[in-house]
């Protein structure tokens, strides 16, 4: 009952100075709002990136030339032996890598696509017919090129979703239409479904054509032995539990094919989706915590504001404190009274801050649309608890000072 009465008195005292109370809570409101908004947006981005990697394909391994730790290929000091189409065929041989269910190759470069005077710079992916199966990427119009198209080096091309919109702004049916890729005529046979942004940039701003056609007719990127160069091999594993074993099988196979000696470092990299997700997840998680820590500084400032205003309140209410102690109030009663006032200030500010932070997170999600902010219950509860704890901590000194007042001196205070 004493606590309830103390809360009633605290609310009445705060309501008597509404503007001052709001200004005092402002630091808490901004701090909690910033923490909620930044953590929610950070988690939303983290979920978005994870979903993008998950959408690359099912149980996928990426095999790339060189070591990823050496940096991008263009910045490496030593030349790296490229992968070839023969490497892809070896990885896809079930007798050599039993847990690989399907493989695809991808040679990536930049290209210019034109139609009716409209020119677009895109990423060109020269691939094998198995690419849409391995990458779990379907067409919305038409179909992917066949093995026969690849064998005959047909000049056929598929457009990414954004590339289609750029070249066919009126929404014309694209199949069997002609576009120019680096000045050479190609027949459009389909449009890929939208994937949005991904690890390699905007995946929809792309074109897809047979690897054989690209390297024999367009880009001339065979190695000195006449083998087709590729940028990456995608290997789909039969079961997620077999990914570590498949990595070992592929690693041993690639070392033998590329002549890597027993104690030498691999001159290739095998990366799983989980590896990519873990790296980006760690980065984004650390960034979210860092932003949350910066925002938490506002809570500290808000706590100092609460201490300041509570000290002012003690001074203003000195005679009231003296009167209460004169009629029997104990030091603990006065201490609890002022602690509750400080905690109420912080808690109300925290509730308003949570509402503000949630609103900001939803606004960002609406404006950008590419990801949805994730407002976690743990972030809300933690913010409210921390805000209340800040009020308690910074309210201790003013409350202690109030409880130590001598009732006679307090009654004589002018």
PDB file of C-alpha atoms in Angstrom, residues 202-411:
ATOM      1  CA  UNK A 202      21.714  -6.204 -58.276  1.00  0.00           C
ATOM      2  CA  UNK A 203      21.083  -9.690 -59.683  1.00  0.00           C
ATOM      3  CA  UNK A 204      18.196  -8.424 -61.799  1.00  0.00           C
ATOM      4  CA  UNK A 205      20.469  -6.088 -63.769  1.00  0.00           C
ATOM      5  CA  UNK A 206      21.918  -9.036 -65.683  1.00  0.00           C
ATOM      6  CA  UNK A 207      21.766 -11.108 -68.832  1.00  0.00           C
ATOM      7  CA  UNK A 208      22.342 -14.861 -69.177  1.00  0.00           C
ATOM      8  CA  UNK A 209      23.771 -16.603 -72.210  1.00  0.00           C
ATOM      9  CA  UNK A 210      25.488 -19.916 -73.022  1.00  0.00           C
ATOM     10  CA  UNK A 211      29.094 -20.119 -71.849  1.00  0.00           C
ATOM     11  CA  UNK A 212      30.197 -21.617 -75.176  1.00  0.00           C
ATOM     12  CA  UNK A 213      28.566 -18.817 -77.164  1.00  0.00           C
ATOM     13  CA  UNK A 214      30.019 -16.117 -74.931  1.00  0.00           C
ATOM     14  CA  UNK A 215      33.612 -17.366 -75.079  1.00  0.00           C
ATOM     15  CA  UNK A 216      33.661 -18.445 -78.731  1.00  0.00           C
ATOM     16  CA  UNK A 217      31.738 -15.537 -80.232  1.00  0.00           C
ATOM     17  CA  UNK A 218      31.722 -12.641 -77.778  1.00  0.00           C
ATOM     18  CA  UNK A 219      34.339 -12.348 -75.030  1.00  0.00           C
ATOM     19  CA  UNK A 220      37.159 -14.637 -76.244  1.00  0.00           C
ATOM     20  CA  UNK A 221      38.162 -15.789 -72.758  1.00  0.00           C
ATOM     21  CA  UNK A 222      39.569 -19.273 -73.310  1.00  0.00           C
ATOM     22  CA  UNK A 223      42.826 -20.175 -71.594  1.00  0.00           C
ATOM     23  CA  UNK A 224      46.010 -21.025 -73.582  1.00  0.00           C
ATOM     24  CA  UNK A 225      44.955 -24.699 -73.760  1.00  0.00           C
ATOM     25  CA  UNK A 226      41.674 -23.739 -75.417  1.00  0.00           C
ATOM     26  CA  UNK A 227      39.594 -24.546 -72.325  1.00  0.00           C
ATOM     27  CA  UNK A 228      36.621 -22.422 -71.344  1.00  0.00           C
ATOM     28  CA  UNK A 229      37.387 -20.158 -68.364  1.00  0.00           C
ATOM     29  CA  UNK A 230      34.805 -19.772 -65.624  1.00  0.00           C
ATOM     30  CA  UNK A 231      34.556 -17.414 -62.653  1.00  0.00           C
ATOM     31  CA  UNK A 232      32.823 -19.759 -60.231  1.00  0.00           C
ATOM     32  CA  UNK A 233      31.489 -23.302 -59.983  1.00  0.00           C
ATOM     33  CA  UNK A 234      28.201 -23.832 -58.157  1.00  0.00           C
ATOM     34  CA  UNK A 235      27.825 -27.296 -56.611  1.00  0.00           C
ATOM     35  CA  UNK A 236      24.485 -28.387 -55.181  1.00  0.00           C
ATOM     36  CA  UNK A 237      24.897 -30.961 -52.388  1.00  0.00           C
ATOM     37  CA  UNK A 238      22.395 -33.791 -51.951  1.00  0.00           C
ATOM     38  CA  UNK A 239      21.860 -33.124 -48.231  1.00  0.00           C
ATOM     39  CA  UNK A 240      22.738 -30.267 -45.888  1.00  0.00           C
ATOM     40  CA  UNK A 241      24.333 -32.720 -43.448  1.00  0.00           C
ATOM     41  CA  UNK A 242      26.747 -33.833 -46.176  1.00  0.00           C
ATOM     42  CA  UNK A 243      28.133 -30.347 -46.924  1.00  0.00           C
ATOM     43  CA  UNK A 244      31.335 -30.757 -44.826  1.00  0.00           C
ATOM     44  CA  UNK A 245      32.005 -34.159 -46.410  1.00  0.00           C
ATOM     45  CA  UNK A 246      31.338 -32.761 -49.903  1.00  0.00           C
ATOM     46  CA  UNK A 247      33.771 -29.915 -49.231  1.00  0.00           C
ATOM     47  CA  UNK A 248      36.463 -32.470 -48.393  1.00  0.00           C
ATOM     48  CA  UNK A 249      35.714 -34.484 -51.543  1.00  0.00           C
ATOM     49  CA  UNK A 250      35.795 -31.429 -53.798  1.00  0.00           C
ATOM     50  CA  UNK A 251      38.919 -30.072 -52.109  1.00  0.00           C
ATOM     51  CA  UNK A 252      40.821 -33.316 -52.677  1.00  0.00           C
ATOM     52  CA  UNK A 253      39.621 -33.505 -56.272  1.00  0.00           C
ATOM     53  CA  UNK A 254      40.594 -29.900 -57.050  1.00  0.00           C
ATOM     54  CA  UNK A 255      44.019 -30.261 -55.427  1.00  0.00           C
ATOM     55  CA  UNK A 256      44.747 -33.273 -57.632  1.00  0.00           C
ATOM     56  CA  UNK A 257      43.502 -31.551 -60.786  1.00  0.00           C
ATOM     57  CA  UNK A 258      45.431 -28.346 -60.107  1.00  0.00           C
ATOM     58  CA  UNK A 259      48.645 -30.066 -58.973  1.00  0.00           C
ATOM     59  CA  UNK A 260      48.677 -28.653 -55.454  1.00  0.00           C
ATOM     60  CA  UNK A 261      51.374 -30.387 -53.400  1.00  0.00           C
ATOM     61  CA  UNK A 262      50.737 -31.968 -49.996  1.00  0.00           C
ATOM     62  CA  UNK A 263      51.956 -29.070 -47.814  1.00  0.00           C
ATOM     63  CA  UNK A 264      51.042 -26.271 -50.228  1.00  0.00           C
ATOM     64  CA  UNK A 265      48.108 -23.945 -49.697  1.00  0.00           C
ATOM     65  CA  UNK A 266      45.050 -24.433 -51.899  1.00  0.00           C
ATOM     66  CA  UNK A 267      44.913 -22.104 -54.897  1.00  0.00           C
ATOM     67  CA  UNK A 268      41.116 -22.189 -54.835  1.00  0.00           C
ATOM     68  CA  UNK A 269      38.344 -21.544 -52.312  1.00  0.00           C
ATOM     69  CA  UNK A 270      35.294 -23.626 -51.414  1.00  0.00           C
ATOM     70  CA  UNK A 271      32.672 -21.601 -49.606  1.00  0.00           C
ATOM     71  CA  UNK A 272      29.285 -22.686 -48.325  1.00  0.00           C
ATOM     72  CA  UNK A 273      26.184 -20.542 -47.947  1.00  0.00           C
ATOM     73  CA  UNK A 274      26.492 -20.917 -44.186  1.00  0.00           C
ATOM     74  CA  UNK A 275      30.027 -19.480 -44.339  1.00  0.00           C
ATOM     75  CA  UNK A 276      28.783 -16.423 -46.198  1.00  0.00           C
ATOM     76  CA  UNK A 277      25.789 -15.987 -43.914  1.00  0.00           C
ATOM     77  CA  UNK A 278      27.992 -16.318 -40.823  1.00  0.00           C
ATOM     78  CA  UNK A 279      30.482 -13.705 -42.051  1.00  0.00           C
ATOM     79  CA  UNK A 280      27.852 -11.173 -43.023  1.00  0.00           C
ATOM     80  CA  UNK A 281      25.812 -12.007 -39.918  1.00  0.00           C
ATOM     81  CA  UNK A 282      28.795 -11.339 -37.652  1.00  0.00           C
ATOM     82  CA  UNK A 283      29.525  -8.045 -39.397  1.00  0.00           C
ATOM     83  CA  UNK A 284      25.936  -6.848 -39.290  1.00  0.00           C
ATOM     84  CA  UNK A 285      25.475  -8.098 -35.718  1.00  0.00           C
ATOM     85  CA  UNK A 286      28.558  -6.179 -34.558  1.00  0.00           C
ATOM     86  CA  UNK A 287      27.370  -3.097 -36.450  1.00  0.00           C
ATOM     87  CA  UNK A 288      23.936  -3.331 -34.822  1.00  0.00           C
ATOM     88  CA  UNK A 289      25.472  -3.582 -31.352  1.00  0.00           C
ATOM     89  CA  UNK A 290      27.806  -0.675 -32.130  1.00  0.00           C
ATOM     90  CA  UNK A 291      24.925   1.536 -33.279  1.00  0.00           C
ATOM     91  CA  UNK A 292      22.892   0.495 -30.258  1.00  0.00           C
ATOM     92  CA  UNK A 293      25.792   1.398 -27.956  1.00  0.00           C
ATOM     93  CA  UNK A 294      26.043   4.845 -29.545  1.00  0.00           C
ATOM     94  CA  UNK A 295      22.319   5.364 -29.106  1.00  0.00           C
ATOM     95  CA  UNK A 296      22.604   4.212 -25.483  1.00  0.00           C
ATOM     96  CA  UNK A 297      24.719   7.282 -24.755  1.00  0.00           C
ATOM     97  CA  UNK A 298      21.459   9.234 -24.924  1.00  0.00           C
ATOM     98  CA  UNK A 299      20.213   7.112 -22.020  1.00  0.00           C
ATOM     99  CA  UNK A 300      23.199   8.241 -19.975  1.00  0.00           C
ATOM    100  CA  UNK A 301      22.465  11.856 -20.842  1.00  0.00           C
ATOM    101  CA  UNK A 302      18.809  11.280 -19.960  1.00  0.00           C
ATOM    102  CA  UNK A 303      19.828   9.784 -16.619  1.00  0.00           C
ATOM    103  CA  UNK A 304      21.906  12.849 -15.798  1.00  0.00           C
ATOM    104  CA  UNK A 305      18.887  14.977 -16.673  1.00  0.00           C
ATOM    105  CA  UNK A 306      16.758  12.967 -14.261  1.00  0.00           C
ATOM    106  CA  UNK A 307      19.307  13.406 -11.481  1.00  0.00           C
ATOM    107  CA  UNK A 308      19.438  17.125 -12.121  1.00  0.00           C
ATOM    108  CA  UNK A 309      15.681  17.633 -12.051  1.00  0.00           C
ATOM    109  CA  UNK A 310      15.266  15.406  -8.986  1.00  0.00           C
ATOM    110  CA  UNK A 311      17.827  17.509  -7.107  1.00  0.00           C
ATOM    111  CA  UNK A 312      15.815  20.594  -8.076  1.00  0.00           C
ATOM    112  CA  UNK A 313      12.652  18.842  -6.912  1.00  0.00           C
ATOM    113  CA  UNK A 314      14.226  18.014  -3.531  1.00  0.00           C
ATOM    114  CA  UNK A 315      15.171  21.670  -3.079  1.00  0.00           C
ATOM    115  CA  UNK A 316      11.701  22.886  -4.050  1.00  0.00           C
ATOM    116  CA  UNK A 317       9.955  20.409  -1.748  1.00  0.00           C
ATOM    117  CA  UNK A 318      12.193  20.790   1.304  1.00  0.00           C
ATOM    118  CA  UNK A 319       9.341  22.043   3.514  1.00  0.00           C
ATOM    119  CA  UNK A 320       7.086  19.213   2.290  1.00  0.00           C
ATOM    120  CA  UNK A 321       9.772  16.679   3.210  1.00  0.00           C
ATOM    121  CA  UNK A 322      10.195  18.291   6.644  1.00  0.00           C
ATOM    122  CA  UNK A 323       6.433  18.191   7.237  1.00  0.00           C
ATOM    123  CA  UNK A 324       6.171  14.531   6.253  1.00  0.00           C
ATOM    124  CA  UNK A 325       9.042  13.586   8.551  1.00  0.00           C
ATOM    125  CA  UNK A 326       7.565  15.648  11.349  1.00  0.00           C
ATOM    126  CA  UNK A 327       4.308  13.657  11.221  1.00  0.00           C
ATOM    127  CA  UNK A 328       6.082  10.311  11.316  1.00  0.00           C
ATOM    128  CA  UNK A 329       7.495   9.544   7.870  1.00  0.00           C
ATOM    129  CA  UNK A 330      10.722   7.560   8.066  1.00  0.00           C
ATOM    130  CA  UNK A 331      13.865   8.049   6.021  1.00  0.00           C
ATOM    131  CA  UNK A 332      13.007   4.936   4.014  1.00  0.00           C
ATOM    132  CA  UNK A 333       9.582   6.399   3.125  1.00  0.00           C
ATOM    133  CA  UNK A 334      11.130   9.580   1.735  1.00  0.00           C
ATOM    134  CA  UNK A 335      13.851   7.616  -0.026  1.00  0.00           C
ATOM    135  CA  UNK A 336      11.322   5.316  -1.715  1.00  0.00           C
ATOM    136  CA  UNK A 337       9.131   8.293  -2.649  1.00  0.00           C
ATOM    137  CA  UNK A 338      11.846  10.059  -4.632  1.00  0.00           C
ATOM    138  CA  UNK A 339      13.216   6.842  -6.115  1.00  0.00           C
ATOM    139  CA  UNK A 340       9.760   6.018  -7.438  1.00  0.00           C
ATOM    140  CA  UNK A 341       9.439   9.495  -8.954  1.00  0.00           C
ATOM    141  CA  UNK A 342      12.749   9.054 -10.769  1.00  0.00           C
ATOM    142  CA  UNK A 343      11.819   5.561 -11.972  1.00  0.00           C
ATOM    143  CA  UNK A 344       8.382   6.717 -13.170  1.00  0.00           C
ATOM    144  CA  UNK A 345      10.038   9.489 -15.175  1.00  0.00           C
ATOM    145  CA  UNK A 346      12.397   6.977 -16.779  1.00  0.00           C
ATOM    146  CA  UNK A 347       9.718   4.298 -17.349  1.00  0.00           C
ATOM    147  CA  UNK A 348       7.234   6.683 -18.968  1.00  0.00           C
ATOM    148  CA  UNK A 349      10.032   8.090 -21.111  1.00  0.00           C
ATOM    149  CA  UNK A 350      10.990   4.531 -22.030  1.00  0.00           C
ATOM    150  CA  UNK A 351       7.444   3.651 -23.117  1.00  0.00           C
ATOM    151  CA  UNK A 352       7.228   6.767 -25.287  1.00  0.00           C
ATOM    152  CA  UNK A 353      10.706   5.987 -26.669  1.00  0.00           C
ATOM    153  CA  UNK A 354       9.684   2.430 -27.603  1.00  0.00           C
ATOM    154  CA  UNK A 355       6.657   3.783 -29.462  1.00  0.00           C
ATOM    155  CA  UNK A 356       8.819   6.355 -31.231  1.00  0.00           C
ATOM    156  CA  UNK A 357      11.494   3.774 -32.141  1.00  0.00           C
ATOM    157  CA  UNK A 358       8.882   1.339 -33.477  1.00  0.00           C
ATOM    158  CA  UNK A 359       7.372   4.125 -35.576  1.00  0.00           C
ATOM    159  CA  UNK A 360      10.777   5.075 -37.005  1.00  0.00           C
ATOM    160  CA  UNK A 361      11.586   1.445 -37.834  1.00  0.00           C
ATOM    161  CA  UNK A 362       8.251   0.991 -39.626  1.00  0.00           C
ATOM    162  CA  UNK A 363       8.746   4.247 -41.517  1.00  0.00           C
ATOM    163  CA  UNK A 364      12.176   3.151 -42.772  1.00  0.00           C
ATOM    164  CA  UNK A 365      10.726  -0.217 -43.824  1.00  0.00           C
ATOM    165  CA  UNK A 366       7.944   1.529 -45.742  1.00  0.00           C
ATOM    166  CA  UNK A 367      10.276   3.996 -47.453  1.00  0.00           C
ATOM    167  CA  UNK A 368      12.901   1.514 -48.614  1.00  0.00           C
ATOM    168  CA  UNK A 369      10.737  -1.582 -49.003  1.00  0.00           C
ATOM    169  CA  UNK A 370      13.708  -3.929 -49.632  1.00  0.00           C
ATOM    170  CA  UNK A 371      13.739  -5.161 -46.063  1.00  0.00           C
ATOM    171  CA  UNK A 372      11.445  -5.184 -43.076  1.00  0.00           C
ATOM    172  CA  UNK A 373      12.701  -3.927 -39.728  1.00  0.00           C
ATOM    173  CA  UNK A 374      12.469  -6.593 -37.031  1.00  0.00           C
ATOM    174  CA  UNK A 375      11.275  -5.145 -33.722  1.00  0.00           C
ATOM    175  CA  UNK A 376      12.215  -7.850 -31.238  1.00  0.00           C
ATOM    176  CA  UNK A 377      10.477  -8.268 -27.897  1.00  0.00           C
ATOM    177  CA  UNK A 378      13.885  -8.697 -26.267  1.00  0.00           C
ATOM    178  CA  UNK A 379      14.986  -5.254 -27.495  1.00  0.00           C
ATOM    179  CA  UNK A 380      11.782  -3.662 -26.185  1.00  0.00           C
ATOM    180  CA  UNK A 381      11.974  -5.340 -22.781  1.00  0.00           C
ATOM    181  CA  UNK A 382      15.705  -4.656 -22.448  1.00  0.00           C
ATOM    182  CA  UNK A 383      15.245  -0.988 -23.338  1.00  0.00           C
ATOM    183  CA  UNK A 384      12.466  -0.532 -20.781  1.00  0.00           C
ATOM    184  CA  UNK A 385      14.422  -2.343 -18.069  1.00  0.00           C
ATOM    185  CA  UNK A 386      17.564  -0.331 -18.812  1.00  0.00           C
ATOM    186  CA  UNK A 387      15.602   2.944 -18.865  1.00  0.00           C
ATOM    187  CA  UNK A 388      14.007   2.147 -15.512  1.00  0.00           C
ATOM    188  CA  UNK A 389      17.395   1.088 -14.125  1.00  0.00           C
ATOM    189  CA  UNK A 390      18.864   4.398 -15.303  1.00  0.00           C
ATOM    190  CA  UNK A 391      16.105   6.228 -13.423  1.00  0.00           C
ATOM    191  CA  UNK A 392      16.805   4.163 -10.320  1.00  0.00           C
ATOM    192  CA  UNK A 393      20.572   4.694 -10.503  1.00  0.00           C
ATOM    193  CA  UNK A 394      20.468   8.419 -11.115  1.00  0.00           C
ATOM    194  CA  UNK A 395      17.645   8.884  -8.634  1.00  0.00           C
ATOM    195  CA  UNK A 396      19.534   7.339  -5.715  1.00  0.00           C
ATOM    196  CA  UNK A 397      21.595  10.413  -4.828  1.00  0.00           C
ATOM    197  CA  UNK A 398      18.685  12.922  -4.867  1.00  0.00           C
ATOM    198  CA  UNK A 399      16.495  10.450  -2.915  1.00  0.00           C
ATOM    199  CA  UNK A 400      19.252   9.839  -0.376  1.00  0.00           C
ATOM    200  CA  UNK A 401      19.768  13.577   0.016  1.00  0.00           C
ATOM    201  CA  UNK A 402      16.044  14.065   0.586  1.00  0.00           C
ATOM    202  CA  UNK A 403      15.866  11.274   3.173  1.00  0.00           C
ATOM    203  CA  UNK A 404      18.784  12.786   5.159  1.00  0.00           C
ATOM    204  CA  UNK A 405      17.149  16.181   5.614  1.00  0.00           C
ATOM    205  CA  UNK A 406      16.650  17.229   9.223  1.00  0.00           C
ATOM    206  CA  UNK A 407      12.890  17.838   9.729  1.00  0.00           C
ATOM    207  CA  UNK A 408      13.432  20.966  11.878  1.00  0.00           C
ATOM    208  CA  UNK A 409      15.799  22.530   9.354  1.00  0.00           C
ATOM    209  CA  UNK A 410      13.490  21.496   6.521  1.00  0.00           C
ATOM    210  CA  UNK A 411      10.461  23.165   8.143  1.00  0.00           C
TER     211      UNK A 411
END
